[in-house]
Structure formats: structure tokens, C-alpha cells
Amino acid sequence: MVRITEDLVRRRAEHNNCEIFSLEEIFYLQNNLIPKIENVGRLKKLEYLNIALNNIERIENLEGCEELKKLDLTANFIGELSSIEVLKYNIHLKELFLVGNPCTDFEGYRQFVVATLHQLECLDSKEIERSERIRALQDYPEVKEKIREQEKAYLLKRAREKEDAQRRMQEKKENKENQMQSKLGMDSPNSLFDSGNYQPEREQQTWEETDEEEDRRFWEEPTPYTPESRLETHRYIEEKRAKDSIRESKKKEKPLRTLITTEGKALNVNEPKLHFTLEDDEENNQFVLDLAVYRHLDTSLLDVDVQPTYVRVRVKGKPFQLVLPEEVKPDSSIAKRSQTTGHLVVSMPKANGIILARQKVSTSIKTSDSNTPQKNTRRSGRVEKLEVDPSKYSFPDVTKIIQEKEQIGQGPVSFQPRKITENEKSYVDVENNEEVPPLI
């Protein structure tokens, strides 16, 4: 239940620097279930007060609003029409709205208001003419007496409505308590064996009503239009809203995914549903995980955890976990992002094993029969060479262009036989003449 307090008025006066003495207008006080007008007497310069759609039953505590020009009390529960007499002190009041209040059904309602408040110019959006005011003043004593009698009847009716509302609230409270006790009794272990013909489904339908049925029953049940019924409706809507929010929160709360079993066994999990590859790099004695994370994902949203037997990556809080074939060294592991694809690449050295040296490709040339097809070689990363038969070379041997004769040298070192050309052989028997100078 909302009450008009000084703190409430100051909060509504944010547009006026929370100052009350110079406040001219209050916004959004309507539709707040306010039961009573109070704590507004200090608003000396207030010109417009809108408190429509509340639970106000009488007009009061407005004498201090000296500059009040417009008052809106639409759709309240004002039954004491004579309470408008306090507005005589608001000499600047020009407009008054009482549409939707029980007092508007009284006989002589408009005549009584027009005759009581001489300063009014407009009542319920209808201007007050001079002739109407003269007639209202002429019949004022009789109209005032009728209004008093109708007020008494209304107040008696309101007293009965309050009693009925209190009794109805008590009955609903007791019904809820009985339902809770029945549910607790039905859930107890001993109740399962009280009867051999126990039918849990029928008992559940009897004692547990669905929200749809409860909602339908509440809105279809006839109730009088009173401040109590409005409060009850408000409470029901708030409770239903709270239940819906709890239900929605439970739907959103997913159970935590199991990553490690109670026996300590790691499980393979791919909650972000990302493509990945795990390669065994034997040359570097390590495992390489390539996880295709989103290309434009911020690296701060990735959390990498390498353990000896598994690797775990959280992508925006969603876990990706992969069990490794062998143990690795977590301290030596490295995680990087690819600059081209954005993939996460995690290199994890093996805990046991020897780095294999690269095997060199043999350059020896093997002879094979030209008519026999070559066997297929294993493609294990080695470079395949084409084997050629040396006997099939077609290149000329430049060392055999000049024919030489064999000649055996003398001395401590044996040379290969030297070949003598035909020209040298033709001059072997020529006599040497010392008088002839040597040819250079």
C-alpha cells in the first residue's frame, strides 16, 4: 500500500530539484492504490494534483495547497460527498474531476457540488453555467439533506463490504494452509502405504491445481468493486508475476555439465559445438589441437587449461574438453590464435617419448630393368626420386675424344700408361741435329 509522504513527494519533484515549496505539479501519482490524501499541505504553490485510479474514499488535507487550480480524483472510491466542503479553502480551484466515484451516482450530486464550491468553473469536464449555479443554490437545502441520507446508506454498505472482504481473505488463507498440509501429508513416505488402492495420479489432480485453473477461477469469481477487491487483485497479479519470474529463472538455470566423473575420469565435452582436429606431431613429439573458435571472438573470452590427461577450453563460458591419447606436459604447452583463421592452436609436448630425427632421402641410383614397372613407394613425407639406368646415358664422354697410346712411366711412382699420339710415333727415328735451333 502506497502512502503520500514527504519523501515520496520530493522524489516526484526531481524536475524541480526536489524542492517542495515551489513545486507546481506532481506527476505519476495516479494508479498507485493510495488510500488516503495526506502530507501534501506543504505544497503551497502546487497548481495541479492528479491522484486518479487510487483507493481514496474521502477528500481531505488539501487546505494548505493555496494555489491549487486543478484536482483530478477520477476512478477512486469517494462516497462521502460532503467531504468536498474542505475544498472551499482552495479559492483558486477551477477544475474538479470526480468521474468514476460512487458519489457520482447520488441523486443531486452535481447540484450539491456546484452549490458548495462557488469558485469552480468546470466539473467533470463540463463547464458550470451561471444559470445552473443559481438553480443549485436555490435547491441547496433539500439537495444537501438527500446527500446526507445517501451517504449514511453508503457507509453502512461499505462497512458490510469490509467485513465480507475480511472474511473472504480469512477463508482463502485457511484454504491455502489446508492445501499445503495436504500436499505435505501426501508427500510423506507413510502415506504411500495407508491404502492398498492408492492412486497417486488421482490424488495429485485432486490436491494440486494447475496455474491455468487457478487463474481462471480467480477471474471468473464475481466480486464487488471495492478498495479491498482492487488490493486483492493487485496482490494476485504480483504473486503471479513473481511465480512466473521464478519459473522463467528455473528454465534458464541449466544443470552444470559433468566434466569429471566421481571416479575422476575426464569426459569429452563440446558444448560450444566447435569443429576441432587433434594431430600427433611425431617429429616434434607433441599433440596439436586446432579448435575452430569464432574468428572475431575476443581472446579474453577464451580460457585454456591443459592437464596431463586432457585439455579444457572455455569459450564464452561454455566448456570444450578433450581427453588426450597420452600424457602431456602442461607447463610446456603453448596456446596461440591464428592470425588468418582465428583458430585456437594448442601445442602440448608429450610427457614420455623421444623426438624422432628426420630421415634423409637416399640419393643412390638403383638400376632396374627398363621393361619392368617400378614399384609404388610409400608416401610418408619422403621425396620420391626418379631412378635412371646409367647404361642408358646418351651424353658423350669427353675424356675419350682423343685416342692415346699407353706408356708406362719409370720412377718410384707408377703412373697410368701414357698414350702416344700418331705424330709423335712418326718422329721417333729422326736424328737430332744440334746445329738446328729448337722449335719453339
Short mmCIF file of N, CA, C and O in Angstrom, two decimals, residues 2 20 135 158 193 214 226 250 266 362:
data_model
loop_
_atom_site.label_atom_id
_atom_site.label_comp_id
_atom_site.label_asym_id
_atom_site.label_seq_id
_atom_site.Cartn_x
_atom_site.Cartn_y
_atom_site.Cartn_z
N VAL A 2 0.62 2.17 -0.90
CA VAL A 2 1.42 3.36 -1.06
C VAL A 2 0.79 4.52 -0.31
O VAL A 2 -0.43 4.74 -0.41
N ILE A 20 10.08 21.42 -2.46
CA ILE A 20 8.64 21.28 -2.27
C ILE A 20 7.93 22.63 -2.31
O ILE A 20 6.85 22.76 -2.89
N ARG A 135 -29.75 27.89 -9.89
CA ARG A 135 -30.73 26.83 -9.54
C ARG A 135 -30.20 25.95 -8.42
O ARG A 135 -30.95 25.52 -7.53
N ARG A 158 -20.56 0.08 2.95
CA ARG A 158 -19.10 -0.08 2.97
C ARG A 158 -18.65 -0.88 4.18
O ARG A 158 -17.71 -1.69 4.08
N PHE A 193 1.47 -46.01 1.90
CA PHE A 193 1.02 -47.36 2.21
C PHE A 193 -0.21 -47.36 3.11
O PHE A 193 -0.54 -48.37 3.71
N GLU A 214 -6.36 -22.14 -11.57
CA GLU A 214 -6.43 -21.14 -10.50
C GLU A 214 -6.66 -19.75 -11.08
O GLU A 214 -7.44 -18.96 -10.52
N THR A 226 -14.59 -2.79 -4.94
CA THR A 226 -14.29 -2.08 -3.70
C THR A 226 -12.78 -1.88 -3.61
O THR A 226 -12.00 -2.50 -4.36
N LYS A 250 14.10 -20.65 -13.39
CA LYS A 250 14.42 -22.07 -13.31
C LYS A 250 14.64 -22.67 -14.69
O LYS A 250 15.47 -23.55 -14.87
N ALA A 266 37.96 -38.06 -16.85
CA ALA A 266 37.60 -36.91 -17.67
C ALA A 266 36.73 -37.35 -18.84
O ALA A 266 36.93 -38.43 -19.41
N SER A 362 67.65 -41.02 -49.51
CA SER A 362 68.81 -41.63 -50.17
C SER A 362 68.89 -41.13 -51.62
O SER A 362 67.91 -41.09 -52.34
#
